[in-house]
Amino acid sequence: MKHRAGQGPRFFAVCLCLLALAFTAACQKQETRSTLERLRESGKARVGFANEAPFAYLDSETGELTGEAPAMARVVLEKIGVKEIEPVVTEFGSLIPGLKAGRFDLIAAGMYITPKRCEQIAFSNPTYGLGEGFIVQAGNPLGLHSYGDVLKNEDARLGVVSGTVEIGYAQSLGISKDRMVVFPDMPSAAAGVEAGRADAFAGTSLTVTDLLSKSQSGKLERAEPFTDPVIDGKAVRGYGAFGFRMEDADLRDAFNKHLAAFIGTPAHQALVNPFGFSRNELPGDATAQALCNPTPAK
């Protein structure tokens, strides 16, 4: 009886060890699973965006995530095997830190590919290419039609949104930080120009169009004509894309494969036209690799 009784605790201890080993193995399997594998298994992807129309924003009537980037993401992710999107809203300047911290699985915000950003995250190939524009008060009191005009007028203050490429454009052209007014988002920047906190707001041409279409005061207008900035001998044209963590190259590559087959098709045009994107905004032959490693102008 003692012998049999003694087996009970030992048997229980062995079972605990086996359970612990099984649990450890399951955890290790979980840890080694790639993001692409996890998304396919769960059927859901968390998507980071910054609530900027027409690129990615919450529809005020339905409360659903919409815009050029989310619409494209749904098509591509479904082809990968991911049918559900979970939106995660944040300020534009927090998109890259949020992605790297694991708050979401990819950025779908129409984010421009720049060499500096390429040092932090991996980009898909671009889905569009855009020029720039200014929003100014009605009548354009300071006559601001380019970044150069802002630079020449020491009284001019340029409104920009935190984390956007417009800050880099302005700095590259010699506009100092103390002459920039940084806003958390696009609507705040437009309101800042209307209130006189900034003399012009710099954004993409489509951002300017969208913001002005929603302004009912009649106190704002587009700066026309407008001259795109020339940096390193090249007129600026921004190319927007999806962002991924560096370690998620397999997810980025799978995304690129289906993206290439979709962009430029009639189905693609029908999808993005409602957001103001025409064939004029197609990215052409631009690639993430070339945009991350630009050739200096001679």
PDB file of C-alpha atoms in Angstrom:
ATOM      1  CA  MET A   1       0.000   0.000   0.000  1.00  0.00           C
ATOM      2  CA  LYS A   2       2.833   2.362   0.761  1.00  0.00           C
ATOM      3  CA  HIS A   3       4.374   1.654  -2.635  1.00  0.00           C
ATOM      4  CA  ARG A   4       1.129   2.422  -4.436  1.00  0.00           C
ATOM      5  CA  ALA A   5       0.448   5.456  -2.318  1.00  0.00           C
ATOM      6  CA  GLY A   6       3.906   6.737  -3.074  1.00  0.00           C
ATOM      7  CA  GLN A   7       3.242   6.624  -6.776  1.00  0.00           C
ATOM      8  CA  GLY A   8       0.432   9.177  -6.522  1.00  0.00           C
ATOM      9  CA  PRO A   9       2.552  12.292  -5.880  1.00  0.00           C
ATOM     10  CA  ARG A  10       5.226  11.134  -8.332  1.00  0.00           C
ATOM     11  CA  PHE A  11       2.641  10.503 -11.032  1.00  0.00           C
ATOM     12  CA  PHE A  12       1.075  13.902 -10.364  1.00  0.00           C
ATOM     13  CA  ALA A  13       4.500  15.580 -10.594  1.00  0.00           C
ATOM     14  CA  VAL A  14       5.241  13.842 -13.905  1.00  0.00           C
ATOM     15  CA  CYS A  15       1.896  15.016 -15.280  1.00  0.00           C
ATOM     16  CA  LEU A  16       2.654  18.573 -14.236  1.00  0.00           C
ATOM     17  CA  CYS A  17       6.037  18.412 -15.954  1.00  0.00           C
ATOM     18  CA  LEU A  18       4.470  17.088 -19.150  1.00  0.00           C
ATOM     19  CA  LEU A  19       1.839  19.805 -19.076  1.00  0.00           C
ATOM     20  CA  ALA A  20       4.519  22.426 -18.510  1.00  0.00           C
ATOM     21  CA  LEU A  21       6.538  21.122 -21.445  1.00  0.00           C
ATOM     22  CA  ALA A  22       3.481  21.105 -23.666  1.00  0.00           C
ATOM     23  CA  PHE A  23       2.621  24.649 -22.625  1.00  0.00           C
ATOM     24  CA  THR A  24       6.194  25.793 -23.287  1.00  0.00           C
ATOM     25  CA  ALA A  25       6.175  24.172 -26.714  1.00  0.00           C
ATOM     26  CA  ALA A  26       2.865  25.852 -27.536  1.00  0.00           C
ATOM     27  CA  CYS A  27       4.249  29.221 -26.433  1.00  0.00           C
ATOM     28  CA  GLN A  28       7.387  28.743 -28.490  1.00  0.00           C
ATOM     29  CA  LYS A  29       5.276  27.871 -31.519  1.00  0.00           C
ATOM     30  CA  GLN A  30       3.216  30.995 -30.878  1.00  0.00           C
ATOM     31  CA  GLU A  31       6.348  33.145 -30.625  1.00  0.00           C
ATOM     32  CA  THR A  32       7.883  31.774 -33.833  1.00  0.00           C
ATOM     33  CA  ARG A  33       4.693  32.223 -35.824  1.00  0.00           C
ATOM     34  CA  SER A  34       5.015  35.091 -38.310  1.00  0.00           C
ATOM     35  CA  THR A  35       2.569  37.978 -38.476  1.00  0.00           C
ATOM     36  CA  LEU A  36       1.383  36.722 -41.861  1.00  0.00           C
ATOM     37  CA  GLU A  37       0.650  33.275 -40.409  1.00  0.00           C
ATOM     38  CA  ARG A  38      -1.126  34.804 -37.420  1.00  0.00           C
ATOM     39  CA  LEU A  39      -3.314  37.010 -39.613  1.00  0.00           C
ATOM     40  CA  ARG A  40      -4.261  34.093 -41.846  1.00  0.00           C
ATOM     41  CA  GLU A  41      -5.155  31.956 -38.844  1.00  0.00           C
ATOM     42  CA  SER A  42      -7.215  34.651 -37.130  1.00  0.00           C
ATOM     43  CA  GLY A  43      -8.683  36.130 -40.312  1.00  0.00           C
ATOM     44  CA  LYS A  44      -8.284  39.605 -38.805  1.00  0.00           C
ATOM     45  CA  ALA A  45      -5.742  42.440 -39.195  1.00  0.00           C
ATOM     46  CA  ARG A  46      -5.374  45.524 -37.004  1.00  0.00           C
ATOM     47  CA  VAL A  47      -4.931  48.557 -39.227  1.00  0.00           C
ATOM     48  CA  GLY A  48      -3.446  51.844 -38.018  1.00  0.00           C
ATOM     49  CA  PHE A  49      -4.715  55.091 -39.548  1.00  0.00           C
ATOM     50  CA  ALA A  50      -4.753  58.814 -38.731  1.00  0.00           C
ATOM     51  CA  ASN A  51      -8.284  59.910 -39.724  1.00  0.00           C
ATOM     52  CA  GLU A  52      -7.255  61.955 -42.759  1.00  0.00           C
ATOM     53  CA  ALA A  53      -9.616  62.056 -45.716  1.00  0.00           C
ATOM     54  CA  PRO A  54      -9.415  60.963 -48.458  1.00  0.00           C
ATOM     55  CA  PHE A  55      -6.617  58.581 -47.481  1.00  0.00           C
ATOM     56  CA  ALA A  56      -8.088  56.858 -44.400  1.00  0.00           C
ATOM     57  CA  TYR A  57     -10.861  58.073 -42.116  1.00  0.00           C
ATOM     58  CA  LEU A  58     -13.977  57.112 -40.180  1.00  0.00           C
ATOM     59  CA  ASP A  59     -17.204  57.748 -42.080  1.00  0.00           C
ATOM     60  CA  SER A  60     -19.216  60.185 -39.932  1.00  0.00           C
ATOM     61  CA  GLU A  61     -22.502  58.500 -40.855  1.00  0.00           C
ATOM     62  CA  THR A  62     -21.600  54.821 -40.606  1.00  0.00           C
ATOM     63  CA  GLY A  63     -18.647  54.980 -38.229  1.00  0.00           C
ATOM     64  CA  GLU A  64     -16.772  52.601 -40.539  1.00  0.00           C
ATOM     65  CA  LEU A  65     -13.177  52.928 -41.670  1.00  0.00           C
ATOM     66  CA  THR A  66     -12.998  54.095 -45.282  1.00  0.00           C
ATOM     67  CA  GLY A  67     -10.708  55.964 -47.684  1.00  0.00           C
ATOM     68  CA  GLU A  68      -8.272  54.999 -50.431  1.00  0.00           C
ATOM     69  CA  ALA A  69      -5.891  53.025 -48.187  1.00  0.00           C
ATOM     70  CA  PRO A  70      -8.451  50.971 -46.195  1.00  0.00           C
ATOM     71  CA  ALA A  71     -10.415  50.208 -49.387  1.00  0.00           C
ATOM     72  CA  MET A  72      -7.229  48.919 -51.025  1.00  0.00           C
ATOM     73  CA  ALA A  73      -6.213  47.037 -47.869  1.00  0.00           C
ATOM     74  CA  ARG A  74      -9.515  45.142 -47.734  1.00  0.00           C
ATOM     75  CA  VAL A  75      -9.102  43.928 -51.315  1.00  0.00           C
ATOM     76  CA  VAL A  76      -5.489  42.842 -50.890  1.00  0.00           C
ATOM     77  CA  LEU A  77      -5.862  41.331 -47.426  1.00  0.00           C
ATOM     78  CA  GLU A  78      -8.827  39.245 -48.546  1.00  0.00           C
ATOM     79  CA  LYS A  79      -6.688  37.783 -51.317  1.00  0.00           C
ATOM     80  CA  ILE A  80      -4.082  36.915 -48.674  1.00  0.00           C
ATOM     81  CA  GLY A  81      -6.776  35.215 -46.586  1.00  0.00           C
ATOM     82  CA  VAL A  82      -7.636  37.976 -44.109  1.00  0.00           C
ATOM     83  CA  LYS A  83     -11.287  39.020 -44.270  1.00  0.00           C
ATOM     84  CA  GLU A  84     -11.683  41.366 -41.293  1.00  0.00           C
ATOM     85  CA  ILE A  85     -10.077  44.732 -40.482  1.00  0.00           C
ATOM     86  CA  GLU A  86      -9.901  46.154 -36.977  1.00  0.00           C
ATOM     87  CA  PRO A  87      -9.266  49.930 -37.208  1.00  0.00           C
ATOM     88  CA  VAL A  88      -6.896  51.604 -34.737  1.00  0.00           C
ATOM     89  CA  VAL A  89      -6.924  55.413 -34.905  1.00  0.00           C
ATOM     90  CA  THR A  90      -3.960  57.514 -33.783  1.00  0.00           C
ATOM     91  CA  GLU A  91      -2.266  60.808 -34.600  1.00  0.00           C
ATOM     92  CA  PHE A  92      -0.209  60.741 -37.783  1.00  0.00           C
ATOM     93  CA  GLY A  93       3.053  61.256 -35.898  1.00  0.00           C
ATOM     94  CA  SER A  94       2.286  58.181 -33.770  1.00  0.00           C
ATOM     95  CA  LEU A  95       1.691  55.756 -36.645  1.00  0.00           C
ATOM     96  CA  ILE A  96       5.257  54.481 -36.983  1.00  0.00           C
ATOM     97  CA  PRO A  97       5.879  54.208 -33.205  1.00  0.00           C
ATOM     98  CA  GLY A  98       2.515  52.441 -32.845  1.00  0.00           C
ATOM     99  CA  LEU A  99       3.347  49.941 -35.590  1.00  0.00           C
ATOM    100  CA  LYS A 100       6.755  49.171 -34.115  1.00  0.00           C
ATOM    101  CA  ALA A 101       5.204  48.747 -30.657  1.00  0.00           C
ATOM    102  CA  GLY A 102       2.700  46.198 -32.003  1.00  0.00           C
ATOM    103  CA  ARG A 103      -0.448  48.281 -31.549  1.00  0.00           C
ATOM    104  CA  PHE A 104      -1.463  47.300 -35.078  1.00  0.00           C
ATOM    105  CA  ASP A 105      -0.260  45.023 -37.867  1.00  0.00           C
ATOM    106  CA  LEU A 106       0.110  47.515 -40.710  1.00  0.00           C
ATOM    107  CA  ILE A 107      -0.301  51.197 -41.483  1.00  0.00           C
ATOM    108  CA  ALA A 108      -3.060  52.048 -43.967  1.00  0.00           C
ATOM    109  CA  ALA A 109      -2.958  55.840 -43.976  1.00  0.00           C
ATOM    110  CA  GLY A 110      -1.619  56.832 -47.385  1.00  0.00           C
ATOM    111  CA  MET A 111       1.777  57.449 -45.763  1.00  0.00           C
ATOM    112  CA  TYR A 112       4.462  58.792 -48.106  1.00  0.00           C
ATOM    113  CA  ILE A 113       7.566  56.695 -48.649  1.00  0.00           C
ATOM    114  CA  THR A 114      10.655  58.667 -47.587  1.00  0.00           C
ATOM    115  CA  PRO A 115      14.260  57.506 -46.976  1.00  0.00           C
ATOM    116  CA  LYS A 116      14.007  58.526 -43.311  1.00  0.00           C
ATOM    117  CA  ARG A 117      10.851  56.483 -42.759  1.00  0.00           C
ATOM    118  CA  CYS A 118      12.419  53.572 -44.636  1.00  0.00           C
ATOM    119  CA  GLU A 119      15.003  53.354 -41.860  1.00  0.00           C
ATOM    120  CA  GLN A 120      12.209  52.499 -39.410  1.00  0.00           C
ATOM    121  CA  ILE A 121       9.605  50.474 -41.295  1.00  0.00           C
ATOM    122  CA  ALA A 122       9.164  48.462 -44.500  1.00  0.00           C
ATOM    123  CA  PHE A 123       6.890  49.898 -47.200  1.00  0.00           C
ATOM    124  CA  SER A 124       4.791  48.244 -49.842  1.00  0.00           C
ATOM    125  CA  ASN A 125       5.160  49.581 -53.345  1.00  0.00           C
ATOM    126  CA  PRO A 126       3.228  52.851 -53.748  1.00  0.00           C
ATOM    127  CA  THR A 127      -0.464  53.027 -54.626  1.00  0.00           C
ATOM    128  CA  TYR A 128      -0.486  56.658 -55.811  1.00  0.00           C
ATOM    129  CA  GLY A 129       1.637  59.746 -56.516  1.00  0.00           C
ATOM    130  CA  LEU A 130       0.616  63.312 -55.568  1.00  0.00           C
ATOM    131  CA  GLY A 131       1.793  66.905 -55.663  1.00  0.00           C
ATOM    132  CA  GLU A 132       1.353  69.541 -52.936  1.00  0.00           C
ATOM    133  CA  GLY A 133      -0.978  72.436 -52.180  1.00  0.00           C
ATOM    134  CA  PHE A 134      -1.661  75.293 -49.733  1.00  0.00           C
ATOM    135  CA  ILE A 135      -4.823  76.355 -47.919  1.00  0.00           C
ATOM    136  CA  VAL A 136      -4.844  80.088 -47.209  1.00  0.00           C
ATOM    137  CA  GLN A 137      -7.358  82.648 -46.016  1.00  0.00           C
ATOM    138  CA  ALA A 138      -9.726  84.014 -48.664  1.00  0.00           C
ATOM    139  CA  GLY A 139      -7.877  86.469 -50.901  1.00  0.00           C
ATOM    140  CA  ASN A 140      -4.508  84.953 -49.917  1.00  0.00           C
ATOM    141  CA  PRO A 141      -3.465  88.082 -47.941  1.00  0.00           C
ATOM    142  CA  LEU A 142       0.274  87.320 -48.022  1.00  0.00           C
ATOM    143  CA  GLY A 143       0.339  86.042 -51.603  1.00  0.00           C
ATOM    144  CA  LEU A 144       1.686  82.606 -50.682  1.00  0.00           C
ATOM    145  CA  HIS A 145       1.849  80.337 -53.748  1.00  0.00           C
ATOM    146  CA  SER A 146       4.858  78.169 -52.857  1.00  0.00           C
ATOM    147  CA  TYR A 147       7.169  77.189 -50.034  1.00  0.00           C
ATOM    148  CA  GLY A 148       9.565  79.747 -51.516  1.00  0.00           C
ATOM    149  CA  ASP A 149       7.018  82.511 -50.928  1.00  0.00           C
ATOM    150  CA  VAL A 150       6.793  81.513 -47.269  1.00  0.00           C
ATOM    151  CA  LEU A 151      10.585  81.549 -46.993  1.00  0.00           C
ATOM    152  CA  LYS A 152      10.865  85.034 -48.509  1.00  0.00           C
ATOM    153  CA  ASN A 153       8.196  86.559 -46.228  1.00  0.00           C
ATOM    154  CA  GLU A 154       9.575  86.606 -42.691  1.00  0.00           C
ATOM    155  CA  ASP A 155       6.107  87.292 -41.282  1.00  0.00           C
ATOM    156  CA  ALA A 156       4.585  84.189 -42.888  1.00  0.00           C
ATOM    157  CA  ARG A 157       3.865  81.181 -40.670  1.00  0.00           C
ATOM    158  CA  LEU A 158       3.393  77.782 -42.275  1.00  0.00           C
ATOM    159  CA  GLY A 159       0.913  75.315 -40.786  1.00  0.00           C
ATOM    160  CA  VAL A 160       1.957  71.651 -40.887  1.00  0.00           C
ATOM    161  CA  VAL A 161       0.750  68.426 -39.278  1.00  0.00           C
ATOM    162  CA  SER A 162       2.983  66.520 -36.877  1.00  0.00           C
ATOM    163  CA  GLY A 163       4.944  63.711 -38.512  1.00  0.00           C
ATOM    164  CA  THR A 164       4.177  64.674 -42.137  1.00  0.00           C
ATOM    165  CA  VAL A 165       6.618  65.101 -45.005  1.00  0.00           C
ATOM    166  CA  GLU A 166       5.665  68.770 -45.331  1.00  0.00           C
ATOM    167  CA  ILE A 167       7.835  69.515 -42.285  1.00  0.00           C
ATOM    168  CA  GLY A 168      10.819  68.001 -44.088  1.00  0.00           C
ATOM    169  CA  TYR A 169      10.023  69.873 -47.299  1.00  0.00           C
ATOM    170  CA  ALA A 170       9.908  73.173 -45.419  1.00  0.00           C
ATOM    171  CA  GLN A 171      13.159  72.513 -43.557  1.00  0.00           C
ATOM    172  CA  SER A 172      14.931  71.409 -46.748  1.00  0.00           C
ATOM    173  CA  LEU A 173      13.996  74.734 -48.333  1.00  0.00           C
ATOM    174  CA  GLY A 174      15.245  76.772 -45.377  1.00  0.00           C
ATOM    175  CA  ILE A 175      12.036  77.477 -43.437  1.00  0.00           C
ATOM    176  CA  SER A 176      12.966  77.303 -39.760  1.00  0.00           C
ATOM    177  CA  LYS A 177      10.960  75.422 -37.136  1.00  0.00           C
ATOM    178  CA  ASP A 178      10.054  78.636 -35.320  1.00  0.00           C
ATOM    179  CA  ARG A 179       8.141  79.723 -38.429  1.00  0.00           C
ATOM    180  CA  MET A 180       6.089  76.530 -38.518  1.00  0.00           C
ATOM    181  CA  VAL A 181       2.895  75.964 -36.557  1.00  0.00           C
ATOM    182  CA  VAL A 182       2.502  72.238 -35.863  1.00  0.00           C
ATOM    183  CA  PHE A 183      -1.042  70.849 -35.599  1.00  0.00           C
ATOM    184  CA  PRO A 184      -2.124  67.341 -34.501  1.00  0.00           C
ATOM    185  CA  ASP A 185      -4.326  66.686 -37.555  1.00  0.00           C
ATOM    186  CA  MET A 186      -5.562  68.140 -40.849  1.00  0.00           C
ATOM    187  CA  PRO A 187      -8.882  69.661 -39.702  1.00  0.00           C
ATOM    188  CA  SER A 188      -7.068  71.439 -36.867  1.00  0.00           C
ATOM    189  CA  ALA A 189      -4.582  72.872 -39.360  1.00  0.00           C
ATOM    190  CA  ALA A 190      -7.328  74.228 -41.615  1.00  0.00           C
ATOM    191  CA  ALA A 191      -9.080  75.722 -38.583  1.00  0.00           C
ATOM    192  CA  GLY A 192      -5.751  77.233 -37.535  1.00  0.00           C
ATOM    193  CA  VAL A 193      -5.425  79.062 -40.855  1.00  0.00           C
ATOM    194  CA  GLU A 194      -9.004  80.309 -40.583  1.00  0.00           C
ATOM    195  CA  ALA A 195      -8.319  81.572 -37.048  1.00  0.00           C
ATOM    196  CA  GLY A 196      -5.083  83.293 -38.120  1.00  0.00           C
ATOM    197  CA  ARG A 197      -2.735  81.013 -36.183  1.00  0.00           C
ATOM    198  CA  ALA A 198      -0.987  80.143 -39.477  1.00  0.00           C
ATOM    199  CA  ASP A 199      -0.920  81.954 -42.813  1.00  0.00           C
ATOM    200  CA  ALA A 200      -0.946  78.813 -44.963  1.00  0.00           C
ATOM    201  CA  PHE A 201      -1.422  75.106 -44.417  1.00  0.00           C
ATOM    202  CA  ALA A 202       0.745  72.740 -46.477  1.00  0.00           C
ATOM    203  CA  GLY A 203      -0.671  69.362 -47.449  1.00  0.00           C
ATOM    204  CA  THR A 204      -1.156  67.050 -50.391  1.00  0.00           C
ATOM    205  CA  SER A 205      -3.272  68.352 -53.248  1.00  0.00           C
ATOM    206  CA  LEU A 206      -6.029  65.857 -52.387  1.00  0.00           C
ATOM    207  CA  THR A 207      -5.946  66.775 -48.700  1.00  0.00           C
ATOM    208  CA  VAL A 208      -6.391  70.429 -49.633  1.00  0.00           C
ATOM    209  CA  THR A 209      -9.290  69.592 -51.941  1.00  0.00           C
ATOM    210  CA  ASP A 210     -11.022  67.473 -49.298  1.00  0.00           C
ATOM    211  CA  LEU A 211     -10.633  69.998 -46.475  1.00  0.00           C
ATOM    212  CA  LEU A 212     -11.934  72.867 -48.589  1.00  0.00           C
ATOM    213  CA  SER A 213     -14.938  70.797 -49.703  1.00  0.00           C
ATOM    214  CA  LYS A 214     -15.925  70.512 -46.034  1.00  0.00           C
ATOM    215  CA  SER A 215     -15.338  74.170 -45.146  1.00  0.00           C
ATOM    216  CA  GLN A 216     -18.608  76.132 -45.135  1.00  0.00           C
ATOM    217  CA  SER A 217     -17.335  79.465 -43.815  1.00  0.00           C
ATOM    218  CA  GLY A 218     -16.089  80.878 -47.110  1.00  0.00           C
ATOM    219  CA  LYS A 219     -13.000  82.141 -45.272  1.00  0.00           C
ATOM    220  CA  LEU A 220     -10.559  79.676 -46.815  1.00  0.00           C
ATOM    221  CA  GLU A 221      -9.348  78.953 -50.326  1.00  0.00           C
ATOM    222  CA  ARG A 222      -6.712  77.032 -52.248  1.00  0.00           C
ATOM    223  CA  ALA A 223      -3.569  78.979 -53.141  1.00  0.00           C
ATOM    224  CA  GLU A 224      -3.729  79.235 -56.922  1.00  0.00           C
ATOM    225  CA  PRO A 225      -1.534  78.962 -58.816  1.00  0.00           C
ATOM    226  CA  PHE A 226       0.728  76.757 -56.697  1.00  0.00           C
ATOM    227  CA  THR A 227       4.297  75.669 -57.408  1.00  0.00           C
ATOM    228  CA  ASP A 228       5.468  72.322 -56.008  1.00  0.00           C
ATOM    229  CA  PRO A 229       8.738  72.521 -54.066  1.00  0.00           C
ATOM    230  CA  VAL A 230      11.951  71.554 -55.846  1.00  0.00           C
ATOM    231  CA  ILE A 231      14.318  69.607 -53.577  1.00  0.00           C
ATOM    232  CA  ASP A 232      17.686  68.213 -54.706  1.00  0.00           C
ATOM    233  CA  GLY A 233      16.896  69.347 -58.214  1.00  0.00           C
ATOM    234  CA  LYS A 234      13.600  67.462 -58.436  1.00  0.00           C
ATOM    235  CA  ALA A 235      10.009  68.690 -58.217  1.00  0.00           C
ATOM    236  CA  VAL A 236       8.432  66.989 -55.228  1.00  0.00           C
ATOM    237  CA  ARG A 237       5.890  64.268 -55.836  1.00  0.00           C
ATOM    238  CA  GLY A 238       4.839  62.177 -52.869  1.00  0.00           C
ATOM    239  CA  TYR A 239       4.128  58.442 -53.186  1.00  0.00           C
ATOM    240  CA  GLY A 240       1.831  56.831 -50.633  1.00  0.00           C
ATOM    241  CA  ALA A 241       2.020  53.219 -49.515  1.00  0.00           C
ATOM    242  CA  PHE A 242       1.293  50.744 -46.728  1.00  0.00           C
ATOM    243  CA  GLY A 243       3.715  50.348 -43.832  1.00  0.00           C
ATOM    244  CA  PHE A 244       4.894  47.132 -42.180  1.00  0.00           C
ATOM    245  CA  ARG A 245       7.337  46.176 -39.436  1.00  0.00           C
ATOM    246  CA  MET A 246      10.832  45.362 -40.691  1.00  0.00           C
ATOM    247  CA  GLU A 247      10.518  41.765 -39.494  1.00  0.00           C
ATOM    248  CA  ASP A 248       7.277  41.279 -41.474  1.00  0.00           C
ATOM    249  CA  ALA A 249       8.889  41.120 -44.916  1.00  0.00           C
ATOM    250  CA  ASP A 250       6.831  38.031 -45.822  1.00  0.00           C
ATOM    251  CA  LEU A 251       3.607  39.951 -45.149  1.00  0.00           C
ATOM    252  CA  ARG A 252       4.895  42.930 -47.146  1.00  0.00           C
ATOM    253  CA  ASP A 253       5.913  40.672 -50.053  1.00  0.00           C
ATOM    254  CA  ALA A 254       2.546  38.896 -50.125  1.00  0.00           C
ATOM    255  CA  PHE A 255       0.836  42.274 -50.033  1.00  0.00           C
ATOM    256  CA  ASN A 256       2.974  43.584 -52.906  1.00  0.00           C
ATOM    257  CA  LYS A 257       2.193  40.548 -55.057  1.00  0.00           C
ATOM    258  CA  HIS A 258      -1.556  41.143 -54.970  1.00  0.00           C
ATOM    259  CA  LEU A 259      -1.154  44.921 -55.055  1.00  0.00           C
ATOM    260  CA  ALA A 260       0.738  44.722 -58.356  1.00  0.00           C
ATOM    261  CA  ALA A 261      -2.023  42.644 -59.925  1.00  0.00           C
ATOM    262  CA  PHE A 262      -4.723  45.101 -58.819  1.00  0.00           C
ATOM    263  CA  ILE A 263      -3.369  48.642 -59.327  1.00  0.00           C
ATOM    264  CA  GLY A 264      -4.395  50.226 -62.607  1.00  0.00           C
ATOM    265  CA  THR A 265      -7.194  47.764 -63.344  1.00  0.00           C
ATOM    266  CA  PRO A 266     -10.763  48.965 -63.962  1.00  0.00           C
ATOM    267  CA  ALA A 267     -11.717  47.485 -60.586  1.00  0.00           C
ATOM    268  CA  HIS A 268      -9.002  49.539 -58.904  1.00  0.00           C
ATOM    269  CA  GLN A 269     -10.118  52.763 -60.584  1.00  0.00           C
ATOM    270  CA  ALA A 270     -13.740  52.132 -59.642  1.00  0.00           C
ATOM    271  CA  LEU A 271     -12.665  51.583 -56.039  1.00  0.00           C
ATOM    272  CA  VAL A 272     -10.556  54.750 -55.599  1.00  0.00           C
ATOM    273  CA  ASN A 273     -12.350  57.234 -57.875  1.00  0.00           C
ATOM    274  CA  PRO A 274     -14.924  58.108 -55.178  1.00  0.00           C
ATOM    275  CA  PHE A 275     -12.011  59.296 -53.010  1.00  0.00           C
ATOM    276  CA  GLY A 276     -10.722  61.678 -55.693  1.00  0.00           C
ATOM    277  CA  PHE A 277      -7.997  59.432 -57.161  1.00  0.00           C
ATOM    278  CA  SER A 278      -7.864  59.323 -60.951  1.00  0.00           C
ATOM    279  CA  ARG A 279      -5.442  57.747 -63.424  1.00  0.00           C
ATOM    280  CA  ASN A 280      -3.357  60.923 -63.005  1.00  0.00           C
ATOM    281  CA  GLU A 281      -2.472  59.738 -59.503  1.00  0.00           C
ATOM    282  CA  LEU A 282      -1.280  56.258 -60.525  1.00  0.00           C
ATOM    283  CA  PRO A 283       2.266  55.587 -59.235  1.00  0.00           C
ATOM    284  CA  GLY A 284       3.655  54.498 -62.590  1.00  0.00           C
ATOM    285  CA  ASP A 285       6.958  52.636 -62.324  1.00  0.00           C
ATOM    286  CA  ALA A 286       7.798  53.974 -58.853  1.00  0.00           C
ATOM    287  CA  THR A 287       8.863  51.321 -56.331  1.00  0.00           C
ATOM    288  CA  ALA A 288       9.493  51.378 -52.609  1.00  0.00           C
ATOM    289  CA  GLN A 289      13.099  50.328 -53.175  1.00  0.00           C
ATOM    290  CA  ALA A 290      13.794  53.271 -55.492  1.00  0.00           C
ATOM    291  CA  LEU A 291      11.995  55.765 -53.241  1.00  0.00           C
ATOM    292  CA  CYS A 292      13.845  54.506 -50.166  1.00  0.00           C
ATOM    293  CA  ASN A 293      17.179  54.849 -51.978  1.00  0.00           C
ATOM    294  CA  PRO A 294      16.818  57.811 -54.333  1.00  0.00           C
ATOM    295  CA  THR A 295      19.548  58.643 -56.825  1.00  0.00           C
ATOM    296  CA  PRO A 296      20.900  62.172 -56.167  1.00  0.00           C
ATOM    297  CA  ALA A 297      20.165  64.650 -58.930  1.00  0.00           C
ATOM    298  CA  LYS A 298      23.201  65.605 -61.038  1.00  0.00           C
TER     299      LYS A 298
END
